[in-house]
PDB file of C-alpha atoms in Angstrom:
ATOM      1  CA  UNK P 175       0.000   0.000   0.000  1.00 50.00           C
ATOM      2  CA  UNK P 176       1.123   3.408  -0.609  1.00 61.00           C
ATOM      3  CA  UNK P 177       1.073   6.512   1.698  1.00 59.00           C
ATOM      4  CA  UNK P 178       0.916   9.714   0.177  1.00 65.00           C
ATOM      5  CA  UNK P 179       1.136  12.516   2.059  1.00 65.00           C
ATOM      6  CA  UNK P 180      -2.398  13.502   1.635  1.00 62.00           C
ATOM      7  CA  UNK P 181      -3.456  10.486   3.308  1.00 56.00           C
ATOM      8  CA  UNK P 182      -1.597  10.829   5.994  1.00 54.00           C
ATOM      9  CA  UNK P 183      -2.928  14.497   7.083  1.00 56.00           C
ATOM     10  CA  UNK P 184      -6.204  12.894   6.809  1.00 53.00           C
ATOM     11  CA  UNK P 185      -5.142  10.594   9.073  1.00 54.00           C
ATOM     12  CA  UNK P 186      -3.834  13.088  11.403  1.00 53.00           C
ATOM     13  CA  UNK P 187      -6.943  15.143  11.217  1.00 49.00           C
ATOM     14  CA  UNK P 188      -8.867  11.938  12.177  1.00 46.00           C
ATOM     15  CA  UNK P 189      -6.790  11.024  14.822  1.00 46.00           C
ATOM     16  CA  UNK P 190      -6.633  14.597  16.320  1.00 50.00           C
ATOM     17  CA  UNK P 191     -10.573  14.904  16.336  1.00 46.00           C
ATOM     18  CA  UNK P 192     -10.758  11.622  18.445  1.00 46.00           C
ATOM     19  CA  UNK P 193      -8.229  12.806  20.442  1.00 48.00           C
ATOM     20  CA  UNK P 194      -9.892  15.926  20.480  1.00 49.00           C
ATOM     21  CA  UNK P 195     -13.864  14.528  21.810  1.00 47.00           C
ATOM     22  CA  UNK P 196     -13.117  13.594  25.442  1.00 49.00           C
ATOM     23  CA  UNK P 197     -11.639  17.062  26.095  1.00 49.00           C
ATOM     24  CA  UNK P 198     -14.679  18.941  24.711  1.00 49.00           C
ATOM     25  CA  UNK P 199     -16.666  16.458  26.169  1.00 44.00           C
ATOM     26  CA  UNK P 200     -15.030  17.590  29.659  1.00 45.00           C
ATOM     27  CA  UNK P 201     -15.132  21.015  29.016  1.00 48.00           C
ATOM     28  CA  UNK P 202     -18.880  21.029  27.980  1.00 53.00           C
ATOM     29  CA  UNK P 203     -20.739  19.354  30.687  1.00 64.00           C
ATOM     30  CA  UNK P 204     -21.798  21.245  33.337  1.00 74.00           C
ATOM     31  CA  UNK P 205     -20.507  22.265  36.573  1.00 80.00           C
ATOM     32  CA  UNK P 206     -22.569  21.639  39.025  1.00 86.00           C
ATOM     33  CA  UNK P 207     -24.473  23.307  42.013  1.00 89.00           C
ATOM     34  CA  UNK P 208     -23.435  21.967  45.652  1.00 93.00           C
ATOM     35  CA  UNK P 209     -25.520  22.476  48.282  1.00 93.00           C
ATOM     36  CA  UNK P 210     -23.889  22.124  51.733  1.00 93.00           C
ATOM     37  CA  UNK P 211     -24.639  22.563  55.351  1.00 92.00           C
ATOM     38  CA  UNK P 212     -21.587  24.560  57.279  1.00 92.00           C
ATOM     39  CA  UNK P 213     -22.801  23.265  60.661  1.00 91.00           C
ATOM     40  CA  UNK P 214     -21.820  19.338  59.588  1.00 89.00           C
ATOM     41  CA  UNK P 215     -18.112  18.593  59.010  1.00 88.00           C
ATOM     42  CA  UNK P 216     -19.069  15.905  56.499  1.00 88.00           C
ATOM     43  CA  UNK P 217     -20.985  18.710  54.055  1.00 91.00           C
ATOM     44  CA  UNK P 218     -18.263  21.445  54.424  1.00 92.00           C
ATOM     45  CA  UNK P 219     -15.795  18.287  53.344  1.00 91.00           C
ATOM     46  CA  UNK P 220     -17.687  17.502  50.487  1.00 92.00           C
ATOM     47  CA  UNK P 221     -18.400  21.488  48.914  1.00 93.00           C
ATOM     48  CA  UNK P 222     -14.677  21.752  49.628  1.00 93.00           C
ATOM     49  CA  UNK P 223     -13.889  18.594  47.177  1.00 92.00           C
ATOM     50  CA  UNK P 224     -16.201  20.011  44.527  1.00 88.00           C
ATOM     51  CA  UNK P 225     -14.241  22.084  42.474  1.00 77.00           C
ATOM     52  CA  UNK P 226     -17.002  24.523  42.029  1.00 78.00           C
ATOM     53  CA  UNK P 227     -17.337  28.435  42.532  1.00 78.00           C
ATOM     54  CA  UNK P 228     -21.143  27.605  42.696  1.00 84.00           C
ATOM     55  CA  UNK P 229     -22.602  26.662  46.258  1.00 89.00           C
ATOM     56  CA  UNK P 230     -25.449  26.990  48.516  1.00 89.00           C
ATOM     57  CA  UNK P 231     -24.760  26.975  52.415  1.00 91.00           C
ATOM     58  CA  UNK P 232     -28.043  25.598  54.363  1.00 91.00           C
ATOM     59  CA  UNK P 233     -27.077  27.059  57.353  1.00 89.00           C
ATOM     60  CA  UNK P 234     -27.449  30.731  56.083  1.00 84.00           C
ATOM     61  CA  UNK P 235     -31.211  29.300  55.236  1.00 77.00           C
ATOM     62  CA  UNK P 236     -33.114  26.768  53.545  1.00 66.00           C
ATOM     63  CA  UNK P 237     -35.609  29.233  52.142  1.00 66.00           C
ATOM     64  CA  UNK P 238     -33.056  31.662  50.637  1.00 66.00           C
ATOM     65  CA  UNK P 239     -31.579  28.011  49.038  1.00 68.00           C
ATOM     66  CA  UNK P 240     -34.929  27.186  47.833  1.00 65.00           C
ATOM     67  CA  UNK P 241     -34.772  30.461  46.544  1.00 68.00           C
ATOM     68  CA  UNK P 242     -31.452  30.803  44.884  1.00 69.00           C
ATOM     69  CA  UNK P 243     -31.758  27.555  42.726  1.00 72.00           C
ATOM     70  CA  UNK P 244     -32.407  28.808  39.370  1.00 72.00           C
ATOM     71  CA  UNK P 245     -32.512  26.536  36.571  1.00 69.00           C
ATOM     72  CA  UNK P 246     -29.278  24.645  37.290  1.00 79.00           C
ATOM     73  CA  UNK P 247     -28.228  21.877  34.878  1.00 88.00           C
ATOM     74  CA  UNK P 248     -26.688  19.826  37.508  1.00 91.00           C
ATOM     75  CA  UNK P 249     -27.403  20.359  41.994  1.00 91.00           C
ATOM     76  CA  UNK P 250     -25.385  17.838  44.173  1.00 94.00           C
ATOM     77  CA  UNK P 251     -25.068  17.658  47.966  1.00 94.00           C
ATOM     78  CA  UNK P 252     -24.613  16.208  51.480  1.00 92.00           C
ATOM     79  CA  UNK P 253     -27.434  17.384  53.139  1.00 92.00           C
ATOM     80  CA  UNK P 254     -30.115  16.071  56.236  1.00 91.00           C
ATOM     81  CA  UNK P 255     -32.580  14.077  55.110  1.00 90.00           C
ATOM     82  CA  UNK P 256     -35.027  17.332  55.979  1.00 89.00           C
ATOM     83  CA  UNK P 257     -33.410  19.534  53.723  1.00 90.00           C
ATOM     84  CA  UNK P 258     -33.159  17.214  51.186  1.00 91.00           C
ATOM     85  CA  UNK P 259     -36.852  16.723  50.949  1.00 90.00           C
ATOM     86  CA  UNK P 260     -37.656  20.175  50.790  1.00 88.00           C
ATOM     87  CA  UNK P 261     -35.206  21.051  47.690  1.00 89.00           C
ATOM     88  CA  UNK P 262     -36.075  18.516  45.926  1.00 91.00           C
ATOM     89  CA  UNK P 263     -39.504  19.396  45.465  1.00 89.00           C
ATOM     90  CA  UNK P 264     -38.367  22.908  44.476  1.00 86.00           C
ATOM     91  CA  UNK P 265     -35.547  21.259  41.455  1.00 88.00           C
ATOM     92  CA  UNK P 266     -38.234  18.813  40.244  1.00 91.00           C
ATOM     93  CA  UNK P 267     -40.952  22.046  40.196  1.00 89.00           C
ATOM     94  CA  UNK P 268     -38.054  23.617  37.495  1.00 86.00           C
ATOM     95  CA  UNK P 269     -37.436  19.841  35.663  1.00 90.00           C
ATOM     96  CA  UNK P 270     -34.492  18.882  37.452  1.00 91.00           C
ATOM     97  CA  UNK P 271     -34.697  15.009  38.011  1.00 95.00           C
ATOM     98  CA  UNK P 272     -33.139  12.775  40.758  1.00 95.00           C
ATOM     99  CA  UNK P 273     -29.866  10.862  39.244  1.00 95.00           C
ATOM    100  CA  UNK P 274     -28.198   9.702  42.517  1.00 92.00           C
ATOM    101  CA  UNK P 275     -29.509   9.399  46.177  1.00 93.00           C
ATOM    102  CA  UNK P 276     -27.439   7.543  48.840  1.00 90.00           C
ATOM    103  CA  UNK P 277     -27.371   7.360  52.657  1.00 87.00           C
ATOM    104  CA  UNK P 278     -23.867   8.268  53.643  1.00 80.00           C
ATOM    105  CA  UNK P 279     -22.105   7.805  56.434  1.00 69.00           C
ATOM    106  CA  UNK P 280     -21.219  10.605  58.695  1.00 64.00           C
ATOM    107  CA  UNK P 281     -17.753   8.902  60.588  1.00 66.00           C
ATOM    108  CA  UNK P 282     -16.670  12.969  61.759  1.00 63.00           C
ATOM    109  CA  UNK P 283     -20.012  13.936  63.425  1.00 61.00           C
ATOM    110  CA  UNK P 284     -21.675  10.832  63.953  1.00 64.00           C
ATOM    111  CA  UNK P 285     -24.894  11.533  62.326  1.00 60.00           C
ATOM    112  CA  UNK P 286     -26.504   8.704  60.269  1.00 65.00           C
ATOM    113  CA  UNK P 287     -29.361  11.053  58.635  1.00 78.00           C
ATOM    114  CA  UNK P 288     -26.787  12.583  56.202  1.00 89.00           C
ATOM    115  CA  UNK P 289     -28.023  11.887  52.256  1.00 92.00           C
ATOM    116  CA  UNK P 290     -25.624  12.429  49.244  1.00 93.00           C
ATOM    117  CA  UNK P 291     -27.819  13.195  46.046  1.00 95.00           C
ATOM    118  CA  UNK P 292     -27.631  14.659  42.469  1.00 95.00           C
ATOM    119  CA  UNK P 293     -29.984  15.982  40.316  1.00 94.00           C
ATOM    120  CA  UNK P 294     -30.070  16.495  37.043  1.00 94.00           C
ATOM    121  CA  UNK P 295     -31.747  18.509  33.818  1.00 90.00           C
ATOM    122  CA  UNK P 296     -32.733  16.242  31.232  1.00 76.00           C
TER     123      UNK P 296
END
């Protein structure tokens, strides 16, 4: 077979565009909301791992919370099970829909009502 050179900047065009996907894959998705309660260790530890410049603190309020999710793509957090229930019902009300809900341990405080969840737009 014979390589011209033609053939092989298609083939480097090809291969760069593949290369290419995952990164503006990355870059696209969205960065989500975290919600987080300052008064639990175990929520301040997980905003702080979320590299996000986007986050709601419970303890300033749950009603200003309610109130400052607008139209997010993508709302995670570590919240009570209390405050969890009442956000939800506010993200669903703007088509946000539940893509991850677990019971998570709380080792640092010692609370067992702790619930780490993700919503999504879809």
């Amino acid at each position: 077979m014979r390589v011209s050179r033609r053939s092989m900047l298609k083939g480097s065009a090809l291969a760069g565009a593949v290369a290419a996907t995952p990164a503006v894959a990355a870059m696209a998705s969205p960065v989500p909301l975290v919600v987080f309660d300052s008064r639990i260790p175990e929520s301040v530890a997980f905003a702080a791992a979320k590299d996000t410049q986007r986050a709601i603190d419970l303890a300033l309020g749950a009603a200003d919370a309610a109130r400052a999710i607008k139209f997010p793509q993508v709302v995670t957090g570590l919240t009570r099970w209390s405050d969890w229930t009442a956000l939800r019902g506010v993200m669903e009300a703007q088509g946000l829909r539940l893509s991850e809900e677990i019971r998570a341990a709380a080792p640092l405080s010692g609370r067992t009502h702790l619930f780490l969840w993700t919503m999504t737009a879809r």
